[in-house]
């Protein structure tokens, strides 16, 4: 066979089209593997049952949770009774010394750590074998010079911590990781 322009064009098209016909099922570029019959998601407001958590914690976490799923799936968010359902509670919001150091004969915190734990319940009405209830946790160290008020007033810190927990819930529920 002589490789002329027409054969090269055909070969190129073939290389680009063939991968579209192979594969193992439902896949998206976000890494989700959601059954095509699943169309909706409902995310109830997470309760703030953490003793030390600020009052804005639950609504902000819930909104970040909703935003993450809306950005990373094509599921329609409904107020309740979605094909996929999330609910839960924030059970811990602890700011504590992480590294004790001695200065002038006194113990002082060399660093502090914020730990957040969220109990997540996931229900898949189309495939109950995927249901789970699990406590997800994240933590981050901070210099001893940062207090809890400065951290609570820093939206990027809490968004980063929330994203860790939300991505764990996402991966466990719709990415099947």
mmCIF file of C-alpha atoms in Angstrom:
data_model
loop_
_atom_site.group_PDB
_atom_site.id
_atom_site.type_symbol
_atom_site.label_atom_id
_atom_site.label_comp_id
_atom_site.label_asym_id
_atom_site.label_seq_id
_atom_site.Cartn_x
_atom_site.Cartn_y
_atom_site.Cartn_z
ATOM 1 C CA UNK A 1 0.000 0.000 0.000
ATOM 2 C CA UNK A 2 1.277 3.420 -0.886
ATOM 3 C CA UNK A 3 0.908 6.019 1.891
ATOM 4 C CA UNK A 4 -0.478 9.048 0.152
ATOM 5 C CA UNK A 5 -2.365 11.973 1.705
ATOM 6 C CA UNK A 6 -5.700 10.168 1.598
ATOM 7 C CA UNK A 7 -4.314 7.061 3.361
ATOM 8 C CA UNK A 8 -2.639 9.231 6.014
ATOM 9 C CA UNK A 9 -5.906 11.092 6.647
ATOM 10 C CA UNK A 10 -7.819 7.812 6.891
ATOM 11 C CA UNK A 11 -5.231 6.384 9.296
ATOM 12 C CA UNK A 12 -5.359 9.491 11.466
ATOM 13 C CA UNK A 13 -9.152 9.416 11.648
ATOM 14 C CA UNK A 14 -9.038 5.727 12.493
ATOM 15 C CA UNK A 15 -6.581 6.366 15.326
ATOM 16 C CA UNK A 16 -8.801 9.084 16.750
ATOM 17 C CA UNK A 17 -12.109 7.208 16.396
ATOM 18 C CA UNK A 18 -11.189 3.675 17.514
ATOM 19 C CA UNK A 19 -10.685 4.541 21.205
ATOM 20 C CA UNK A 20 -14.266 5.824 21.301
ATOM 21 C CA UNK A 21 -15.557 2.331 20.574
ATOM 22 C CA UNK A 22 -13.514 0.572 23.232
ATOM 23 C CA UNK A 23 -13.802 0.724 26.976
ATOM 24 C CA UNK A 24 -15.450 -0.923 29.909
ATOM 25 C CA UNK A 25 -18.668 1.020 30.424
ATOM 26 C CA UNK A 26 -19.684 4.360 31.798
ATOM 27 C CA UNK A 27 -16.827 6.823 32.213
ATOM 28 C CA UNK A 28 -16.393 10.539 32.414
ATOM 29 C CA UNK A 29 -13.383 12.823 32.475
ATOM 30 C CA UNK A 30 -13.982 13.602 36.156
ATOM 31 C CA UNK A 31 -13.362 9.955 36.992
ATOM 32 C CA UNK A 32 -16.930 9.176 37.964
ATOM 33 C CA UNK A 33 -18.642 5.932 37.127
ATOM 34 C CA UNK A 34 -22.277 6.829 37.671
ATOM 35 C CA UNK A 35 -24.968 4.521 36.357
ATOM 36 C CA UNK A 36 -26.820 6.283 33.515
ATOM 37 C CA UNK A 37 -30.146 5.708 35.320
ATOM 38 C CA UNK A 38 -28.939 7.906 38.192
ATOM 39 C CA UNK A 39 -30.057 11.439 37.402
ATOM 40 C CA UNK A 40 -30.507 13.298 40.710
ATOM 41 C CA UNK A 41 -28.705 13.933 43.958
ATOM 42 C CA UNK A 42 -29.971 15.299 47.267
ATOM 43 C CA UNK A 43 -27.683 16.626 49.978
ATOM 44 C CA UNK A 44 -29.289 17.349 53.335
ATOM 45 C CA UNK A 45 -27.851 20.071 55.544
ATOM 46 C CA UNK A 46 -25.116 18.543 57.671
ATOM 47 C CA UNK A 47 -25.755 19.102 61.383
ATOM 48 C CA UNK A 48 -23.043 20.717 63.484
ATOM 49 C CA UNK A 49 -22.654 18.402 66.481
ATOM 50 C CA UNK A 50 -19.060 19.446 67.136
ATOM 51 C CA UNK A 51 -18.645 21.085 70.533
ATOM 52 C CA UNK A 52 -16.109 23.624 69.320
ATOM 53 C CA UNK A 53 -17.356 24.296 65.807
ATOM 54 C CA UNK A 54 -18.331 27.826 64.792
ATOM 55 C CA UNK A 55 -22.004 28.480 63.991
ATOM 56 C CA UNK A 56 -21.355 28.895 60.249
ATOM 57 C CA UNK A 57 -19.665 25.494 59.955
ATOM 58 C CA UNK A 58 -22.660 23.322 58.950
ATOM 59 C CA UNK A 59 -24.206 25.554 56.268
ATOM 60 C CA UNK A 60 -20.825 26.349 54.757
ATOM 61 C CA UNK A 61 -19.752 22.699 54.668
ATOM 62 C CA UNK A 62 -23.100 21.707 53.117
ATOM 63 C CA UNK A 63 -22.836 24.383 50.411
ATOM 64 C CA UNK A 64 -19.254 23.345 49.600
ATOM 65 C CA UNK A 65 -20.462 19.714 49.400
ATOM 66 C CA UNK A 66 -23.240 20.662 46.961
ATOM 67 C CA UNK A 67 -20.919 22.824 44.867
ATOM 68 C CA UNK A 68 -18.329 20.053 44.581
ATOM 69 C CA UNK A 69 -20.868 17.510 43.305
ATOM 70 C CA UNK A 70 -22.466 19.987 40.908
ATOM 71 C CA UNK A 71 -19.067 20.910 39.441
ATOM 72 C CA UNK A 72 -17.907 17.311 39.084
ATOM 73 C CA UNK A 73 -21.049 15.470 37.960
ATOM 74 C CA UNK A 74 -23.988 16.123 35.670
ATOM 75 C CA UNK A 75 -26.468 15.106 38.372
ATOM 76 C CA UNK A 76 -29.400 17.422 39.052
ATOM 77 C CA UNK A 77 -29.488 18.673 42.650
ATOM 78 C CA UNK A 78 -32.931 18.176 44.227
ATOM 79 C CA UNK A 79 -34.072 19.140 47.745
ATOM 80 C CA UNK A 80 -34.803 15.541 48.819
ATOM 81 C CA UNK A 81 -35.289 11.963 47.622
ATOM 82 C CA UNK A 82 -32.554 12.052 44.990
ATOM 83 C CA UNK A 83 -31.307 8.903 43.306
ATOM 84 C CA UNK A 84 -28.138 9.507 45.348
ATOM 85 C CA UNK A 85 -28.605 10.897 48.859
ATOM 86 C CA UNK A 86 -26.160 12.350 51.342
ATOM 87 C CA UNK A 87 -26.738 13.314 54.932
ATOM 88 C CA UNK A 88 -24.598 13.530 58.009
ATOM 89 C CA UNK A 89 -23.141 15.550 60.806
ATOM 90 C CA UNK A 90 -19.950 17.313 61.733
ATOM 91 C CA UNK A 91 -18.902 15.460 64.860
ATOM 92 C CA UNK A 92 -15.532 17.018 65.681
ATOM 93 C CA UNK A 93 -13.842 20.371 65.180
ATOM 94 C CA UNK A 94 -10.772 20.267 67.375
ATOM 95 C CA UNK A 95 -7.937 22.768 67.560
ATOM 96 C CA UNK A 96 -5.142 21.455 69.735
ATOM 97 C CA UNK A 97 -1.374 21.662 70.238
ATOM 98 C CA UNK A 98 0.429 19.337 67.857
ATOM 99 C CA UNK A 99 4.054 19.780 68.866
ATOM 100 C CA UNK A 100 5.067 20.684 72.407
ATOM 101 C CA UNK A 101 8.382 22.467 72.815
ATOM 102 C CA UNK A 102 10.126 23.717 75.911
ATOM 103 C CA UNK A 103 10.989 27.400 76.073
ATOM 104 C CA UNK A 104 12.542 28.873 79.201
ATOM 105 C CA UNK A 105 11.557 25.799 81.193
ATOM 106 C CA UNK A 106 7.883 25.960 80.139
ATOM 107 C CA UNK A 107 5.995 23.730 77.750
ATOM 108 C CA UNK A 108 4.584 25.648 74.767
ATOM 109 C CA UNK A 109 2.889 24.633 71.562
ATOM 110 C CA UNK A 110 5.356 24.612 68.677
ATOM 111 C CA UNK A 111 2.442 24.061 66.290
ATOM 112 C CA UNK A 112 -1.309 23.629 66.455
ATOM 113 C CA UNK A 113 -3.533 21.304 64.498
ATOM 114 C CA UNK A 114 -7.154 21.612 63.382
ATOM 115 C CA UNK A 115 -8.980 18.305 62.961
ATOM 116 C CA UNK A 116 -12.450 17.990 61.443
ATOM 117 C CA UNK A 117 -14.497 14.776 61.478
ATOM 118 C CA UNK A 118 -17.719 14.342 59.534
ATOM 119 C CA UNK A 119 -20.060 11.368 59.725
ATOM 120 C CA UNK A 120 -21.367 10.825 56.165
ATOM 121 C CA UNK A 121 -24.286 8.604 55.224
ATOM 122 C CA UNK A 122 -24.631 7.808 51.524
ATOM 123 C CA UNK A 123 -27.667 6.101 50.000
ATOM 124 C CA UNK A 124 -27.809 4.952 46.387
ATOM 125 C CA UNK A 125 -31.476 4.202 45.631
ATOM 126 C CA UNK A 126 -30.533 2.480 42.364
ATOM 127 C CA UNK A 127 -27.835 0.222 43.851
ATOM 128 C CA UNK A 128 -28.093 -0.234 47.650
ATOM 129 C CA UNK A 129 -24.870 -2.298 47.653
ATOM 130 C CA UNK A 130 -23.005 0.996 47.306
ATOM 131 C CA UNK A 131 -24.577 2.540 50.440
ATOM 132 C CA UNK A 132 -22.206 3.455 53.253
ATOM 133 C CA UNK A 133 -21.987 5.300 56.526
ATOM 134 C CA UNK A 134 -18.507 6.357 57.527
ATOM 135 C CA UNK A 135 -16.611 8.945 59.549
ATOM 136 C CA UNK A 136 -14.264 10.947 57.327
ATOM 137 C CA UNK A 137 -11.496 13.035 58.842
ATOM 138 C CA UNK A 138 -8.945 15.615 57.832
ATOM 139 C CA UNK A 139 -6.443 17.691 59.740
ATOM 140 C CA UNK A 140 -3.906 20.385 59.074
ATOM 141 C CA UNK A 141 -1.066 21.766 61.174
ATOM 142 C CA UNK A 142 -0.651 25.513 61.722
ATOM 143 C CA UNK A 143 2.131 27.583 63.230
ATOM 144 C CA UNK A 144 1.726 28.301 66.930
ATOM 145 C CA UNK A 145 1.240 31.953 66.011
ATOM 146 C CA UNK A 146 -2.132 31.159 64.359
ATOM 147 C CA UNK A 147 -5.102 30.974 66.700
ATOM 148 C CA UNK A 148 -8.494 29.409 65.999
ATOM 149 C CA UNK A 149 -10.121 32.801 65.347
ATOM 150 C CA UNK A 150 -7.685 33.626 62.549
ATOM 151 C CA UNK A 151 -8.249 30.189 61.026
ATOM 152 C CA UNK A 152 -12.048 30.476 61.247
ATOM 153 C CA UNK A 153 -11.815 33.849 59.508
ATOM 154 C CA UNK A 154 -9.667 32.461 56.683
ATOM 155 C CA UNK A 155 -12.029 31.039 54.035
ATOM 156 C CA UNK A 156 -9.248 29.329 52.096
ATOM 157 C CA UNK A 157 -8.174 27.203 55.072
ATOM 158 C CA UNK A 158 -11.642 25.840 55.790
ATOM 159 C CA UNK A 159 -12.380 25.329 52.084
ATOM 160 C CA UNK A 160 -9.199 23.261 51.770
ATOM 161 C CA UNK A 161 -10.087 21.132 54.800
ATOM 162 C CA UNK A 162 -13.691 20.710 53.625
ATOM 163 C CA UNK A 163 -12.495 19.734 50.136
ATOM 164 C CA UNK A 164 -10.411 16.888 51.616
ATOM 165 C CA UNK A 165 -13.460 15.360 53.291
ATOM 166 C CA UNK A 166 -15.801 16.050 50.376
ATOM 167 C CA UNK A 167 -13.424 14.511 47.839
ATOM 168 C CA UNK A 168 -13.171 11.404 50.041
ATOM 169 C CA UNK A 169 -16.989 11.143 50.050
ATOM 170 C CA UNK A 170 -17.059 11.792 46.289
ATOM 171 C CA UNK A 171 -14.467 9.103 45.567
ATOM 172 C CA UNK A 172 -16.184 6.555 47.777
ATOM 173 C CA UNK A 173 -19.663 7.217 46.368
ATOM 174 C CA UNK A 174 -19.418 8.000 42.643
ATOM 175 C CA UNK A 175 -15.814 7.396 41.628
ATOM 176 C CA UNK A 176 -15.722 3.907 43.179
ATOM 177 C CA UNK A 177 -12.138 4.321 44.380
#
